[in-house]
Amino acid sequence: MSNILVDLNNCNIEPIHIPGQIQSHGFLIAIDQELRIRFYSENIHTYLNLPAIDIMGKPISEIEPIIGKNEPPNFINQLIVFGKTNGFDQTNPFQTDIQGQAFHLIISQSADFFLLEFEPSLSDLNLDIQKMVGRSISEMLADKNLQNLLNNTALQIKSIISYDRVMIYKFAEDGHGEVVAEAKNDDLEPWLGLHYPASDIPQQARELYKVNLTRLIANVHTEPSRILAEEADAERRLDLSPSQLRAVSPIHIQYLKNMGVHSSFSISLIYHKELWGLIACHNYTPRFINYKSRESAKLIGQILSSALEFRQDEENQSIYDKYKAAVSQLSKSMLQSIRIEDALTSQSITLMDVADVSGAVLVYENSTVRLGVTPDDEQLISLISWIGETISEPIYYTQNLSSIHPEAAAYKAIASGMFVCTISKELGEYVIWFKPEQMQTIQWAGNPEKPAEVDVEDGILKISPRKSFETWSETVIGTSKLWTNAEVKSILRLKGEITYAINQKASQIRVLNEKLKQAYEELDTFSFTISHDLKNPLTTIKSYSQLLMRDKNMSAQSLGILGRIVASSDRMDQMIREVLEYSRIGKTSLTKVPIDVREMVDELVRDLRLVYGTFDLEFTLGDTPVLHGDPVMMSQVFSNLLSNAIKYSSQSNPARVSVQGTITESEIVYSITDNGIGIDIRQLPSVFDLFKRMDNVQDIEGTGVGLAIVKRIVEKHQGKVWVDSELGKGSTFYLAFQR
Ligand code: ADP
């Protein structure tokens, strides 16, 4: 490990769990499952008066009298058997006497080996730590405030283990650390508030902090002791992750030396199984604290961890509840009979309440609603089009918008953080939230851009941690606060609610459609019944009028009136017939058969010539492709169109009416053309409406029902009907049916 080829990331790959050596304030023996000695530390001879023969490969029992003067034979075996079933926590530390000196034996398991680590049981402390711990804990927890809790903990740890400086170090999401609480000797400069680059504690070291909750480096100036193994070079195989004595990485040793630290002790703080931070203790002279003291300090760390967890959870929960209530309220409003955009933006609770934001924008149904502080209209238009082109995820968020969309630098003060929730990408509908820029000035302990310095030694590049710890401040720009998990969850829930509400409204429209259909059917039935019922009294009126007309004494004036009654009855009868026809279409089902249009049209024209008298009519019949449809209804269609063509061109001399059928790729199209009075272009859109008659037909009889019947029948056949007409020149009605 002494010569590492450099790349600045290499402390991330340093295998610190298998350093092949231990710190020399204790010694180590590793035995296998058969209790044979497979490894031991070279410094064993400074602690044990061993026989001349090499103990490597020998059963541990052979040296039991030396490592446990007063212990019964096989005591190591007994400890291991007990520890394997009950956990080594129960046996650690085992008090033993080695050549008149009190030692702690700490046993742990590493792969197939058992590590037996021996440390002096005498601390450099002369306090009864265990007694102090109880009192410390109650003092620590006395204050509910999070910062006070941290400050108290630092103070208590300092008073228990008497290190010169005790810091509570908290890791940010990017891995860098910040000193959030500190207790120190008066003569030391404060490090509170300083930030340390993430590279100061590489990832694999963080993992080990999770396995071993305390870590002591007793003296950075002592030489580590090599681990010897049965086979040469095999010492590296011994995984020291669970070890107490594991040697320190030379890089870390150098780092501490650069800071002037002689001894360091740390306690891990865990939040939901992850490393939240460390209680880091520095001493400017060597310092050894024994296993029991370390365990007591660990207990404080664990209590702080759970207090942190509890407080953080409590805080998170109350924020979460607040967001949840806002989402529920919005969801309720959306399901009420107000528009979705109003529900989200104009009630007492709005989009602004589902996260900690300073502005929000709803882009929905072709309108954009802005809430709070947002980019201006022009900037928004450009941002929304960029979102449309770039973002395909259903939700997307950033705390540094200008880094991905440089144009946003212009409004970074109000919108460095952006959260986009896509309602519909196709329709370009989004909800967008903004967080303002958070100008952060970070006090770095040393330049984080240069976490390590490179030395050249013997022509080999060597990495060494930075020597300069001079405070260096950096201002972070264009960045907002992070989007928290609670916010992401809240927005996701809102997204679900919006989708649900939109679907609900869509089905409400479907329900309305159904109701409308029903109403139409009822109307059909109504008009059918009423028309039917009107027919009888009308016949009676007509018959009695005609009867009266036969009376010889009737005056000429009365006869005239009766004549008009009869004529009106006829008109009314005609109208009733047509309304009946119209409403019957909705009721009858289709029976489609092939129709010989030529025969049908010929017959109709023959009849119509009789009805409309003897005026000059030139009728032409072109191609007549077969139509598939209901023969009675189709005859009604042609009859209405032909009769209109003839009727409304009767004043032209000669009247020219033609029928032409064509077959296109997908349709059969029929056109009925006349050279009659034509239709005013402004009235064309309503020509197929029921009872609608144009202004130019007042002198020509009609009911305004015929074309409505045509349209209804054609649509019932899934066809189309439209008209092309010019006032005074004539009209062409088109019918198109799928082939
Ligand atoms: P009507 O019984 O009045 O003919 P329709 O429903 O058949 O009722 O037609 C509606 C109106 O459309 C007519 O009143 C007329 O104004 C206009 N129209 C229909 N066909 C023609 C046509 N071939 N030429 C001119 N106007 C027409």
PDB file of N, CA and C and ligand atoms in Angstrom, residues 578 640-641 644-649 674 676-679 687 689 692-697 700-708 725 730-731 733, ligand 1:
ATOM      1  N   GLU A 578     -94.599  13.983 -42.768  1.00  0.00           N
ATOM      2  CA  GLU A 578     -93.141  14.063 -42.845  1.00  0.00           C
ATOM      3  C   GLU A 578     -92.473  13.944 -41.472  1.00  0.00           C
ATOM      4  N   ASN A 640     -86.794  12.874 -51.859  1.00  0.00           N
ATOM      5  CA  ASN A 640     -86.697  14.237 -51.329  1.00  0.00           C
ATOM      6  C   ASN A 640     -85.769  15.098 -52.159  1.00  0.00           C
ATOM      7  N   LEU A 641     -84.590  14.544 -52.486  1.00  0.00           N
ATOM      8  CA  LEU A 641     -83.610  15.358 -53.214  1.00  0.00           C
ATOM      9  C   LEU A 641     -84.107  15.680 -54.619  1.00  0.00           C
ATOM     10  N   ASN A 644     -86.954  18.220 -54.453  1.00  0.00           N
ATOM     11  CA  ASN A 644     -86.442  19.579 -54.253  1.00  0.00           C
ATOM     12  C   ASN A 644     -85.830  20.120 -55.541  1.00  0.00           C
ATOM     13  N   ALA A 645     -85.011  19.278 -56.197  1.00  0.00           N
ATOM     14  CA  ALA A 645     -84.325  19.737 -57.413  1.00  0.00           C
ATOM     15  C   ALA A 645     -85.345  20.205 -58.443  1.00  0.00           C
ATOM     16  N   ILE A 646     -86.389  19.401 -58.587  1.00  0.00           N
ATOM     17  CA  ILE A 646     -87.408  19.765 -59.587  1.00  0.00           C
ATOM     18  C   ILE A 646     -88.194  20.990 -59.127  1.00  0.00           C
ATOM     19  N   LYS A 647     -88.596  20.934 -57.832  1.00  0.00           N
ATOM     20  CA  LYS A 647     -89.422  22.015 -57.298  1.00  0.00           C
ATOM     21  C   LYS A 647     -88.708  23.358 -57.364  1.00  0.00           C
ATOM     22  N   TYR A 648     -87.436  23.362 -56.937  1.00  0.00           N
ATOM     23  CA  TYR A 648     -86.750  24.650 -56.851  1.00  0.00           C
ATOM     24  C   TYR A 648     -86.105  25.098 -58.168  1.00  0.00           C
ATOM     25  N   SER A 649     -86.285  24.271 -59.227  1.00  0.00           N
ATOM     26  CA  SER A 649     -85.809  24.751 -60.531  1.00  0.00           C
ATOM     27  C   SER A 649     -86.971  24.941 -61.501  1.00  0.00           C
ATOM     28  N   ASP A 674     -79.257  20.554 -59.976  1.00  0.00           N
ATOM     29  CA  ASP A 674     -80.330  21.296 -60.654  1.00  0.00           C
ATOM     30  C   ASP A 674     -79.835  22.678 -61.029  1.00  0.00           C
ATOM     31  N   GLY A 676     -81.683  25.432 -60.495  1.00  0.00           N
ATOM     32  CA  GLY A 676     -82.762  26.209 -59.892  1.00  0.00           C
ATOM     33  C   GLY A 676     -82.306  27.471 -59.180  1.00  0.00           C
ATOM     34  N   ILE A 677     -83.076  27.815 -58.138  1.00  0.00           N
ATOM     35  CA  ILE A 677     -82.876  29.117 -57.473  1.00  0.00           C
ATOM     36  C   ILE A 677     -81.603  29.162 -56.631  1.00  0.00           C
ATOM     37  N   GLY A 678     -81.067  28.024 -56.285  1.00  0.00           N
ATOM     38  CA  GLY A 678     -79.832  27.994 -55.488  1.00  0.00           C
ATOM     39  C   GLY A 678     -80.053  28.395 -54.040  1.00  0.00           C
ATOM     40  N   ILE A 679     -79.003  28.358 -53.266  1.00  0.00           N
ATOM     41  CA  ILE A 679     -79.100  28.649 -51.820  1.00  0.00           C
ATOM     42  C   ILE A 679     -78.031  29.678 -51.463  1.00  0.00           C
ATOM     43  N   VAL A 687     -78.938  24.172 -43.906  1.00  0.00           N
ATOM     44  CA  VAL A 687     -79.914  23.657 -44.866  1.00  0.00           C
ATOM     45  C   VAL A 687     -80.510  22.301 -44.457  1.00  0.00           C
ATOM     46  N   ASP A 689     -81.111  21.411 -41.345  1.00  0.00           N
ATOM     47  CA  ASP A 689     -81.793  21.474 -40.039  1.00  0.00           C
ATOM     48  C   ASP A 689     -83.299  21.272 -40.201  1.00  0.00           C
ATOM     49  N   LYS A 692     -86.106  23.981 -41.322  1.00  0.00           N
ATOM     50  CA  LYS A 692     -85.393  25.157 -41.816  1.00  0.00           C
ATOM     51  C   LYS A 692     -85.686  25.359 -43.296  1.00  0.00           C
ATOM     52  N   ARG A 693     -86.188  26.556 -43.647  1.00  0.00           N
ATOM     53  CA  ARG A 693     -86.419  26.875 -45.051  1.00  0.00           C
ATOM     54  C   ARG A 693     -85.683  28.169 -45.366  1.00  0.00           C
ATOM     55  N   MET A 694     -85.150  28.292 -46.579  1.00  0.00           N
ATOM     56  CA  MET A 694     -84.358  29.463 -46.929  1.00  0.00           C
ATOM     57  C   MET A 694     -85.271  30.660 -47.221  1.00  0.00           C
ATOM     58  N   ASP A 695     -84.610  31.841 -47.200  1.00  0.00           N
ATOM     59  CA  ASP A 695     -85.420  33.053 -47.415  1.00  0.00           C
ATOM     60  C   ASP A 695     -86.004  33.138 -48.825  1.00  0.00           C
ATOM     61  N   ASN A 696     -85.377  32.469 -49.792  1.00  0.00           N
ATOM     62  CA  ASN A 696     -85.821  32.627 -51.189  1.00  0.00           C
ATOM     63  C   ASN A 696     -86.895  31.631 -51.609  1.00  0.00           C
ATOM     64  N   VAL A 697     -87.496  30.914 -50.636  1.00  0.00           N
ATOM     65  CA  VAL A 697     -88.494  29.911 -51.047  1.00  0.00           C
ATOM     66  C   VAL A 697     -89.882  30.202 -50.471  1.00  0.00           C
ATOM     67  N   ILE A 700     -92.726  29.166 -52.528  1.00  0.00           N
ATOM     68  CA  ILE A 700     -92.770  27.761 -52.940  1.00  0.00           C
ATOM     69  C   ILE A 700     -93.141  26.918 -51.729  1.00  0.00           C
ATOM     70  N   GLU A 701     -94.086  26.016 -51.927  1.00  0.00           N
ATOM     71  CA  GLU A 701     -94.557  25.236 -50.771  1.00  0.00           C
ATOM     72  C   GLU A 701     -93.520  24.262 -50.245  1.00  0.00           C
ATOM     73  N   GLY A 702     -93.571  24.046 -48.959  1.00  0.00           N
ATOM     74  CA  GLY A 702     -92.635  23.070 -48.370  1.00  0.00           C
ATOM     75  C   GLY A 702     -92.735  23.099 -46.860  1.00  0.00           C
ATOM     76  N   THR A 703     -92.140  22.146 -46.219  1.00  0.00           N
ATOM     77  CA  THR A 703     -92.233  22.039 -44.752  1.00  0.00           C
ATOM     78  C   THR A 703     -90.877  22.230 -44.058  1.00  0.00           C
ATOM     79  N   GLY A 704     -89.796  22.076 -44.776  1.00  0.00           N
ATOM     80  CA  GLY A 704     -88.461  22.165 -44.136  1.00  0.00           C
ATOM     81  C   GLY A 704     -88.086  20.890 -43.413  1.00  0.00           C
ATOM     82  N   VAL A 705     -88.775  19.790 -43.760  1.00  0.00           N
ATOM     83  CA  VAL A 705     -88.460  18.527 -43.072  1.00  0.00           C
ATOM     84  C   VAL A 705     -87.663  17.590 -43.983  1.00  0.00           C
ATOM     85  N   GLY A 706     -87.856  17.715 -45.288  1.00  0.00           N
ATOM     86  CA  GLY A 706     -87.277  16.762 -46.236  1.00  0.00           C
ATOM     87  C   GLY A 706     -85.778  16.538 -46.082  1.00  0.00           C
ATOM     88  N   LEU A 707     -85.016  17.633 -46.068  1.00  0.00           N
ATOM     89  CA  LEU A 707     -83.559  17.457 -45.995  1.00  0.00           C
ATOM     90  C   LEU A 707     -83.106  16.896 -44.650  1.00  0.00           C
ATOM     91  N   ALA A 708     -83.863  17.213 -43.582  1.00  0.00           N
ATOM     92  CA  ALA A 708     -83.523  16.636 -42.271  1.00  0.00           C
ATOM     93  C   ALA A 708     -83.702  15.127 -42.320  1.00  0.00           C
ATOM     94  N   SER A 725     -73.818  24.967 -53.694  1.00  0.00           N
ATOM     95  CA  SER A 725     -74.889  25.714 -54.341  1.00  0.00           C
ATOM     96  C   SER A 725     -74.493  27.159 -54.582  1.00  0.00           C
ATOM     97  N   GLY A 730     -78.163  27.390 -59.190  1.00  0.00           N
ATOM     98  CA  GLY A 730     -78.491  25.983 -59.021  1.00  0.00           C
ATOM     99  C   GLY A 730     -77.708  25.329 -57.888  1.00  0.00           C
ATOM    100  N   SER A 731     -78.060  24.084 -57.629  1.00  0.00           N
ATOM    101  CA  SER A 731     -77.463  23.378 -56.493  1.00  0.00           C
ATOM    102  C   SER A 731     -77.101  21.959 -56.892  1.00  0.00           C
ATOM    103  N   PHE A 733     -76.549  18.382 -54.689  1.00  0.00           N
ATOM    104  CA  PHE A 733     -76.502  17.648 -53.421  1.00  0.00           C
ATOM    105  C   PHE A 733     -75.723  16.368 -53.656  1.00  0.00           C
TER     106      PHE A 733
HETATM  107  P1  ADP B   1     -88.824  21.928 -48.069  1.00  0.00           P
HETATM  108  O1  ADP B   1     -90.022  21.140 -47.727  1.00  0.00           O
HETATM  109  O2  ADP B   1     -88.917  23.354 -47.711  1.00  0.00           O
HETATM  110  O3  ADP B   1     -88.335  21.720 -49.432  1.00  0.00           O
HETATM  111  P2  ADP B   1     -86.390  20.653 -47.322  1.00  0.00           P
HETATM  112  O4  ADP B   1     -85.989  20.175 -45.989  1.00  0.00           O
HETATM  113  O5  ADP B   1     -86.487  19.666 -48.377  1.00  0.00           O
HETATM  114  O6  ADP B   1     -87.741  21.404 -47.065  1.00  0.00           O
HETATM  115  O7  ADP B   1     -85.393  21.770 -47.735  1.00  0.00           O
HETATM  116  C1  ADP B   1     -85.062  22.766 -46.813  1.00  0.00           C
HETATM  117  C2  ADP B   1     -84.783  24.052 -47.538  1.00  0.00           C
HETATM  118  O8  ADP B   1     -83.606  23.932 -48.306  1.00  0.00           O
HETATM  119  C3  ADP B   1     -85.811  24.402 -48.548  1.00  0.00           C
HETATM  120  O9  ADP B   1     -86.882  25.073 -47.926  1.00  0.00           O
HETATM  121  C4  ADP B   1     -85.044  25.270 -49.472  1.00  0.00           C
HETATM  122  O10 ADP B   1     -84.968  26.576 -48.973  1.00  0.00           O
HETATM  123  C5  ADP B   1     -83.708  24.681 -49.471  1.00  0.00           C
HETATM  124  N1  ADP B   1     -83.494  23.759 -50.624  1.00  0.00           N
HETATM  125  C6  ADP B   1     -83.522  22.436 -50.578  1.00  0.00           C
HETATM  126  N2  ADP B   1     -83.221  21.921 -51.794  1.00  0.00           N
HETATM  127  C7  ADP B   1     -83.016  22.968 -52.604  1.00  0.00           C
HETATM  128  C8  ADP B   1     -82.637  23.083 -53.968  1.00  0.00           C
HETATM  129  N3  ADP B   1     -82.467  22.023 -54.785  1.00  0.00           N
HETATM  130  N4  ADP B   1     -82.485  24.333 -54.479  1.00  0.00           N
HETATM  131  C9  ADP B   1     -82.658  25.388 -53.684  1.00  0.00           C
HETATM  132  N5  ADP B   1     -82.985  25.356 -52.406  1.00  0.00           N
HETATM  133  C10 ADP B   1     -83.179  24.129 -51.864  1.00  0.00           C
END
